[in-house]
mmCIF file of C-alpha atoms and ligand atoms in Angstrom:
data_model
loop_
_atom_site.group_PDB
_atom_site.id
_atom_site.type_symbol
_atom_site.label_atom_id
_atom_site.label_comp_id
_atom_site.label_asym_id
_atom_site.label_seq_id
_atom_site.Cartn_x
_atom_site.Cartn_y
_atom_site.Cartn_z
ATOM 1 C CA UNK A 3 12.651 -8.133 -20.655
ATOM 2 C CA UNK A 4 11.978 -11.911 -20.223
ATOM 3 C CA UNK A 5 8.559 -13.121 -21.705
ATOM 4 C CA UNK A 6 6.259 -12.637 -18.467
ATOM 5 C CA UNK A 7 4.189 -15.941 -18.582
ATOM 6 C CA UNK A 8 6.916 -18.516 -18.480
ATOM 7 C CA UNK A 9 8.989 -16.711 -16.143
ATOM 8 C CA UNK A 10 8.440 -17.212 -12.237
ATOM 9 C CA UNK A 11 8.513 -13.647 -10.006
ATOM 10 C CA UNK A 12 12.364 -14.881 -8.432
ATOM 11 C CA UNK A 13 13.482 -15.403 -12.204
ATOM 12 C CA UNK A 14 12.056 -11.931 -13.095
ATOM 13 C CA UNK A 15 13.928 -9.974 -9.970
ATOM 14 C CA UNK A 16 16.968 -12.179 -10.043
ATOM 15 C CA UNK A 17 16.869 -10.750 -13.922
ATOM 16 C CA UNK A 18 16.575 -7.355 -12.555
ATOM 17 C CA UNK A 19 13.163 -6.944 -13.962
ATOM 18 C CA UNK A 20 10.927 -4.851 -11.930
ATOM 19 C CA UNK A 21 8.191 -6.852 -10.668
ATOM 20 C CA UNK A 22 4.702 -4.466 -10.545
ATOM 21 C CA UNK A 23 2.259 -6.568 -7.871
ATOM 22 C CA UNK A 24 -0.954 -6.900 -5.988
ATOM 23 C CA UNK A 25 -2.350 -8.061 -2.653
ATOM 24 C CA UNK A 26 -4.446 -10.839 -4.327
ATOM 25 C CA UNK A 27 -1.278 -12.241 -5.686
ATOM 26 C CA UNK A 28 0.365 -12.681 -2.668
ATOM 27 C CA UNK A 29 -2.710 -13.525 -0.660
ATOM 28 C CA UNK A 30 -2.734 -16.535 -3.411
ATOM 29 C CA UNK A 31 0.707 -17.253 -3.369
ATOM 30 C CA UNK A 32 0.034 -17.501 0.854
ATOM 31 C CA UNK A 33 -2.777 -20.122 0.236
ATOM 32 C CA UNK A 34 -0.099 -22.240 -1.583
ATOM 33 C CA UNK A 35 1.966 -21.938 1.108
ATOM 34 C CA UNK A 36 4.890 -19.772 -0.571
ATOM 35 C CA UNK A 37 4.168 -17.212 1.614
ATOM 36 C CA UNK A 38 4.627 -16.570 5.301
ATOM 37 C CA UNK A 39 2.401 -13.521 7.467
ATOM 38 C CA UNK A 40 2.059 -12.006 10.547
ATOM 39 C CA UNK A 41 3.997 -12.032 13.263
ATOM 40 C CA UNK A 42 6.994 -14.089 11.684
ATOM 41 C CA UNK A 43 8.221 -11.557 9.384
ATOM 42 C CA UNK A 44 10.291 -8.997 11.238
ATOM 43 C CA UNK A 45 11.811 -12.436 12.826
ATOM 44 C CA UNK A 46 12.666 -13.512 9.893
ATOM 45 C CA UNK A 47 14.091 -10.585 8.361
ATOM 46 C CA UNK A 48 16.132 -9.090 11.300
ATOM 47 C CA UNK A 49 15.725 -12.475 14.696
ATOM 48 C CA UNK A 50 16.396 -15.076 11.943
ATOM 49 C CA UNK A 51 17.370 -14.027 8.701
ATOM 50 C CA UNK A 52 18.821 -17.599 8.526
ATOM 51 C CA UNK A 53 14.877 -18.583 8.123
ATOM 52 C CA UNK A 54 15.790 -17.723 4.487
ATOM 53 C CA UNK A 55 13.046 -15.470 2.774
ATOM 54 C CA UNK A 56 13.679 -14.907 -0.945
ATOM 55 C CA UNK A 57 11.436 -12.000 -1.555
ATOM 56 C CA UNK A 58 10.399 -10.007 2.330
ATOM 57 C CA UNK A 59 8.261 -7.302 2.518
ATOM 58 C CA UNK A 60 5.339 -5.777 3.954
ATOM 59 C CA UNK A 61 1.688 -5.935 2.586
ATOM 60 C CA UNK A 62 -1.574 -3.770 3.095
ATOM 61 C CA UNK A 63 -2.392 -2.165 6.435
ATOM 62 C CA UNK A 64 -0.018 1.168 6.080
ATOM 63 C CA UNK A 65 0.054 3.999 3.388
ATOM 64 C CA UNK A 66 2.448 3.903 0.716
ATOM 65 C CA UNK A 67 5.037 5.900 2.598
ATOM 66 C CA UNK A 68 5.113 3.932 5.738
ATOM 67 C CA UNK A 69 5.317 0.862 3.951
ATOM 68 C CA UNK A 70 8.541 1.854 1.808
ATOM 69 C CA UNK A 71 10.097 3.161 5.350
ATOM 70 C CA UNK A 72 9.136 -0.211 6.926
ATOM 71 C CA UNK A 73 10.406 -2.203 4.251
ATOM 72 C CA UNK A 74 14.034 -0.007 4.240
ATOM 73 C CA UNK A 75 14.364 -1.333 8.154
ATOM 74 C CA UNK A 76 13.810 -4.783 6.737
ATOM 75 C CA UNK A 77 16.135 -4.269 4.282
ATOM 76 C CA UNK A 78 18.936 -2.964 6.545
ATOM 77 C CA UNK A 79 18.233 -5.920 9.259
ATOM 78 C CA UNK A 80 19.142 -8.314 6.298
ATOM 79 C CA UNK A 81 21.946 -6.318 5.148
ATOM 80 C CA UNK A 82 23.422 -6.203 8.339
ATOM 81 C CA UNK A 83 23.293 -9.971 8.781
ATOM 82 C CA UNK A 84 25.112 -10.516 5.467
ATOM 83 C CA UNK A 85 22.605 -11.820 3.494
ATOM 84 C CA UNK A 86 20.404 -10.992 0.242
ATOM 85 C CA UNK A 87 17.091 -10.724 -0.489
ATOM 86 C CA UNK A 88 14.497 -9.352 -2.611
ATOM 87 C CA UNK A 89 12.481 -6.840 -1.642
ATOM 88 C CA UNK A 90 8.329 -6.095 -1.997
ATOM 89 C CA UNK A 91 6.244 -3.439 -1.129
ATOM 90 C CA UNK A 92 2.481 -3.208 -1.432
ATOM 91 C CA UNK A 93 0.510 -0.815 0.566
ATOM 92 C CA UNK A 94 -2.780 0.620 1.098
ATOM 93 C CA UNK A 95 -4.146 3.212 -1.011
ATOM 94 C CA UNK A 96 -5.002 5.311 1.746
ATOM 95 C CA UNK A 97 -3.364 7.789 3.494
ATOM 96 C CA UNK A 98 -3.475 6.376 6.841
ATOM 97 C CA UNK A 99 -1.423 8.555 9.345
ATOM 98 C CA UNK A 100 -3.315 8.441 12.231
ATOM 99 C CA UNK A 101 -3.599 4.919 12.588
ATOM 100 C CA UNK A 102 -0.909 2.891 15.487
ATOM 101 C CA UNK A 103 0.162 -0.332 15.072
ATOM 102 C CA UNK A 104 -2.771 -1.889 13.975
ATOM 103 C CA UNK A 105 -3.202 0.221 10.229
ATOM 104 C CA UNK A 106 -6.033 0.995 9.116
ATOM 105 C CA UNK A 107 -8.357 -1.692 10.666
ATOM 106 C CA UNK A 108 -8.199 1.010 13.739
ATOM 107 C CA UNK A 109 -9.382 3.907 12.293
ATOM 108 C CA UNK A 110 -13.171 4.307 12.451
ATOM 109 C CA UNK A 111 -14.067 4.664 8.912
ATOM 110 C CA UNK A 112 -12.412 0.940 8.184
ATOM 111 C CA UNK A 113 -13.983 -0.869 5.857
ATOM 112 C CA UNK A 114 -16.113 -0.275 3.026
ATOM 113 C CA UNK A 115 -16.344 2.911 1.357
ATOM 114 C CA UNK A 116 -15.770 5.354 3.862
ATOM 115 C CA UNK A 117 -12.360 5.290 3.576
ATOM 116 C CA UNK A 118 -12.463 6.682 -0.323
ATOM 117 C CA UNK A 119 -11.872 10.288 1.296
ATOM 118 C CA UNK A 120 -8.316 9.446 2.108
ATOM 119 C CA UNK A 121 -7.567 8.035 -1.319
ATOM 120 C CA UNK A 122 -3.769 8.674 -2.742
ATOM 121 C CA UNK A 123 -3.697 10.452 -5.742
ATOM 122 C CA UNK A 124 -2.002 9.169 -8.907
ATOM 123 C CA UNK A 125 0.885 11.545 -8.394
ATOM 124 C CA UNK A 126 0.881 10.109 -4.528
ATOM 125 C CA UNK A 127 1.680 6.592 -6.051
ATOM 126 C CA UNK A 128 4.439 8.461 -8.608
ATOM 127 C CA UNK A 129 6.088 9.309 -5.755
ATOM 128 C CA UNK A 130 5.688 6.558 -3.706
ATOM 129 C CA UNK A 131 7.351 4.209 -6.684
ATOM 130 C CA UNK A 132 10.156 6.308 -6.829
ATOM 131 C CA UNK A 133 10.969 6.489 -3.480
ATOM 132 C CA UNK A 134 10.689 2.897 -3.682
ATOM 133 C CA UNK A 135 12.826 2.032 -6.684
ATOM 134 C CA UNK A 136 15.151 4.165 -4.732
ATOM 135 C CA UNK A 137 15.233 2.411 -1.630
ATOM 136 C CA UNK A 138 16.096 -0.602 -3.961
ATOM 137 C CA UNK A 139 12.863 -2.379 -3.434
ATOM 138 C CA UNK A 140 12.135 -4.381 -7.311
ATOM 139 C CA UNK A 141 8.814 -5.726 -6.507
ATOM 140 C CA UNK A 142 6.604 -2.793 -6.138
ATOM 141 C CA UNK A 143 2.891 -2.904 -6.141
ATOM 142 C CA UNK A 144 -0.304 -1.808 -4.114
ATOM 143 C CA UNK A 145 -3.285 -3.564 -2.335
ATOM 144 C CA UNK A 146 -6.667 -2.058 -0.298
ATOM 145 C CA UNK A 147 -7.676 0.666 -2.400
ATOM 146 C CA UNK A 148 -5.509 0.352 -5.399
ATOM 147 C CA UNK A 149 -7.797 1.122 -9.079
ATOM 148 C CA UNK A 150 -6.590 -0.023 -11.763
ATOM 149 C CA UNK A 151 -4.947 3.434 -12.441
ATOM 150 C CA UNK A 152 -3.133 3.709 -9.747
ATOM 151 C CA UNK A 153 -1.179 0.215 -10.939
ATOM 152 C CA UNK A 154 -0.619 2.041 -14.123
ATOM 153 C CA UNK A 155 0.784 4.785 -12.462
ATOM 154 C CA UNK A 156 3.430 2.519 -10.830
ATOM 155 C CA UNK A 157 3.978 1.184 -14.013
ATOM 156 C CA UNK A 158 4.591 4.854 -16.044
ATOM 157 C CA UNK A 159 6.932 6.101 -13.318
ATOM 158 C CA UNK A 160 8.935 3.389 -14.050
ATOM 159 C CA UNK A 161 8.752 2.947 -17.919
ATOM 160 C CA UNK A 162 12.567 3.739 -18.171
ATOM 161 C CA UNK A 163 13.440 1.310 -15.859
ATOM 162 C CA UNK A 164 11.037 -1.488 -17.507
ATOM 163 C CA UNK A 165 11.498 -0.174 -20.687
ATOM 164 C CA UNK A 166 7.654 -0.132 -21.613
ATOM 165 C CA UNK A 167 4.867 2.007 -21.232
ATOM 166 C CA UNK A 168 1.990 -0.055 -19.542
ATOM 167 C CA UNK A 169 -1.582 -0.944 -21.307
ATOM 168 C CA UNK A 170 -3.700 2.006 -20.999
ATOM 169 C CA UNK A 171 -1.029 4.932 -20.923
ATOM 170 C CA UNK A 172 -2.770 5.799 -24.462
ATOM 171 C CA UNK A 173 -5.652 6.875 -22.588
ATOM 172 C CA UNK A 174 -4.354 9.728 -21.466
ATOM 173 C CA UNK A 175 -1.191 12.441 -21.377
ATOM 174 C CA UNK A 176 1.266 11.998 -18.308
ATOM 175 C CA UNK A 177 1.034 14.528 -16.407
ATOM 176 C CA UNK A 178 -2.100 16.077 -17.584
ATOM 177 C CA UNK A 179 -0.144 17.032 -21.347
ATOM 178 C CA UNK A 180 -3.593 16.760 -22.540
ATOM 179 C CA UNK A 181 -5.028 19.721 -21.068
ATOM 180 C CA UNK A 182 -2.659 21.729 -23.215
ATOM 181 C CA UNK A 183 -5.809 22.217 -25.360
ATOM 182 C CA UNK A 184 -8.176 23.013 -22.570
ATOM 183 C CA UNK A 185 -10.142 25.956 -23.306
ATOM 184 C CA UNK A 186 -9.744 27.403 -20.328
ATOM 185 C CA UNK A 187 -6.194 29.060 -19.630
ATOM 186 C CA UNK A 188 -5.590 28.708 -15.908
ATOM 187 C CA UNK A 189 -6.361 24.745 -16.985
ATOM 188 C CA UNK A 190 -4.112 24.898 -19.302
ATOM 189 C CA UNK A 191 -1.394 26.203 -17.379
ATOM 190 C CA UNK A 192 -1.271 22.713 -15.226
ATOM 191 C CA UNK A 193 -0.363 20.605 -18.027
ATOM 192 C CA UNK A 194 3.168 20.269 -16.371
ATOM 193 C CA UNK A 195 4.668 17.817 -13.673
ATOM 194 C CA UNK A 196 5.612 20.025 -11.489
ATOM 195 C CA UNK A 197 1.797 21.719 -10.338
ATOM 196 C CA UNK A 198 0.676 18.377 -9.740
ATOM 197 C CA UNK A 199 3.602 16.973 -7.887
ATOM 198 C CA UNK A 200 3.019 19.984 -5.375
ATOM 199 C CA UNK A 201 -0.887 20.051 -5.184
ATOM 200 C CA UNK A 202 -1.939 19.465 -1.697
ATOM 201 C CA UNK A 203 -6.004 17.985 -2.813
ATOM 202 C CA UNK A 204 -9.054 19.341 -0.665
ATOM 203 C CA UNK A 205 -11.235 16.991 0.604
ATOM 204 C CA UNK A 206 -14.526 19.016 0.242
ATOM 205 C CA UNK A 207 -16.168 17.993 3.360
ATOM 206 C CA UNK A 208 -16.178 21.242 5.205
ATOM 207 C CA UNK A 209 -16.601 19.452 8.907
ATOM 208 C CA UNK A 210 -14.390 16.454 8.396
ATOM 209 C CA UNK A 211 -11.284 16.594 10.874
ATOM 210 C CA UNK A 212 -7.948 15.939 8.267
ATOM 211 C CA UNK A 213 -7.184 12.572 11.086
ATOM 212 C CA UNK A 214 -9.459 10.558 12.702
ATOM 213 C CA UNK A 215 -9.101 8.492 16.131
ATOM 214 C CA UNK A 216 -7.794 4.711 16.056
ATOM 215 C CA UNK A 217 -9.698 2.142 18.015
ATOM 216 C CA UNK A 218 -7.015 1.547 20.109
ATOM 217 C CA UNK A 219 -8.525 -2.039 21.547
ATOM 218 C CA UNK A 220 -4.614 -3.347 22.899
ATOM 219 C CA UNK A 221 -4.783 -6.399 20.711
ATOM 220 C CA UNK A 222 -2.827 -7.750 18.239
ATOM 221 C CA UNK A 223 -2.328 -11.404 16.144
ATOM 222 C CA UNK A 224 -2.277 -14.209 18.531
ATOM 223 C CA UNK A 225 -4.906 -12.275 20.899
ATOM 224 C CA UNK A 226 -8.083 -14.237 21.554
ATOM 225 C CA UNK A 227 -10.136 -11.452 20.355
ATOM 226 C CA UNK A 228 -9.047 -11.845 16.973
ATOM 227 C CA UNK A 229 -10.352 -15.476 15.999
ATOM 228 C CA UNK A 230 -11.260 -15.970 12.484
ATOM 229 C CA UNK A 231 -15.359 -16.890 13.288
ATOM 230 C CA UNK A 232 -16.678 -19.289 11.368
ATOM 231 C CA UNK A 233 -20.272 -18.317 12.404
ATOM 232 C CA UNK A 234 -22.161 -15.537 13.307
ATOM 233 C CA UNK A 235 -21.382 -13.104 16.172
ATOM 234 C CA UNK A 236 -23.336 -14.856 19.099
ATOM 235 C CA UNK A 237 -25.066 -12.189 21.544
ATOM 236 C CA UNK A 238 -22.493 -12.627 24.094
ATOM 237 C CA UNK A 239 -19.909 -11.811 21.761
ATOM 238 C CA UNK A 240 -21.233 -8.998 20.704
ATOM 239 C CA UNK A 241 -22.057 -8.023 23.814
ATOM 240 C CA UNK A 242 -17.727 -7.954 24.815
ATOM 241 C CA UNK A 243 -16.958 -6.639 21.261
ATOM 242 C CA UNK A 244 -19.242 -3.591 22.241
ATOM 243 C CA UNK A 245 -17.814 -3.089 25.737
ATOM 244 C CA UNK A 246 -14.208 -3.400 24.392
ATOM 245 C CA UNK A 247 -15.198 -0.557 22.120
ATOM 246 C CA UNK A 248 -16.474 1.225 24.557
ATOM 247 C CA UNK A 249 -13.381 0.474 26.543
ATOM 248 C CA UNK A 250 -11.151 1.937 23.757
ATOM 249 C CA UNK A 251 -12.682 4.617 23.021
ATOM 250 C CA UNK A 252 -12.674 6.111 26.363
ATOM 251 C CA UNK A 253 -9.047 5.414 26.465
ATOM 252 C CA UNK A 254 -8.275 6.729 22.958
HETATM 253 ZN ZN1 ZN B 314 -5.032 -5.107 1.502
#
């Protein structure tokens, strides 16, 4: 592997390094003006692939799995075009399935920490990186809602592939091989990949619906709803924000 602080990320993936990222990094590297958002994105990677991304993907918003199937269009619009790219993915850590095309900014529980109930697991993210590798994606990391043990989780599932075992792995057995000493024997009997692979997690909230119901307010980038404010939230504003809701609710 190439020595990671003189090396630049298109070095590292033209090297066939696996990159492992996060959304700060990229919301960084869009300050600096090496990135491009929004709406421009699916343009440029199936309209005008001649726009010439190096790296495209998709960021934040969707779950893990929605992000790798969004990113596998991307992929085939560029493919089919004739060109070559690199390819990111870094979604939410949040199981987000009842959310449209807004993510997860629709969903009634967004922000804060009300969203902690959907959670992915660490064997969620396992998955999710595999699936990933497999779709051929190389830069493969997580934003909203990603602990620092998730990103190590990433980074175990593909050890092989890297050919190192990321900081903090020492902490712990994969796959819960520590709880082969667990006193108690019905612990003991999940120290093995395959029980947690399967596990569907409760939530523990005995009235809590499994999906919630998106905001669906009709807007999207570009819309003058969505100005960045500078200020406060004047009365009036507040005053249409509240209707809208009001609006979308009784629609939703
Ligand atoms: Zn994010």
């Amino acid at each position: 592997m190439p020595p990671l602080l003189i090396c630049g990320v298109l070095e590292r993936l033209n090297a066939g390094e696996v990159v492992i990222g996060d959304g700060g990094f990229v919301f960084a590297l869009e300050k600096r003006g090496y990135v491009k958002a929004g709406p421009w994105t699916p343009e440029v990677t199936v309209t005008h692939p001649e726009a010439g991304a190096q790296i495209v993907g998709v960021n934040c918003h969707f779950d893990p799995m929605t992000c790798v199937k969004a990113v596998k269009l991307m992929k085939e619009g560029v493919e089919k075009s004739g060109l070559k790219a690199h390819y990111m993915v870094q979604p939410l850590a949040y199981h987000v399935p009842d959310s449209t095309y807004l993510g997860y900014t629709e969903l009634p529980e967004f922000p804060f920490g009300t969203l902690e109930p959907r959670t992915v697991t660490r064997w969620d993210v396992h998955k999710y990186t595999r699936e990933a590798y497999k779709a051929g994606i190389r830069f493969i990391g997580g934003c909203c809602g990603f602990e620092p043990y998730h990103i190590r989780a990433v980074a175990e599932e593909l050890a092989a592939e890297r050919g190192i075992m990321p900081a903090g792995s020492e902490k712990h057995g994969m796959w819960g091989a520590g709880l082969e000493m667990h006193t108690k024997p019905w612990v003991r009997a999940r120290c093995r990949r395959e029980y947690w692979e399967n596990l569907l997690p409760a939530s523990g909230r005995p009235k809590c619906a499994s999906l919630s119901t998106p905001e669906s307010w009709g807007v999207t980038k570009g819309h003058a709803d969505l100005l960045q404010h500078k200020e406060a939230t004047t009365t009036q504003e507040m005053k249409h924000a509240l209707e809208m809701q009001k609006k979308a609710k009784s629609s939703g």
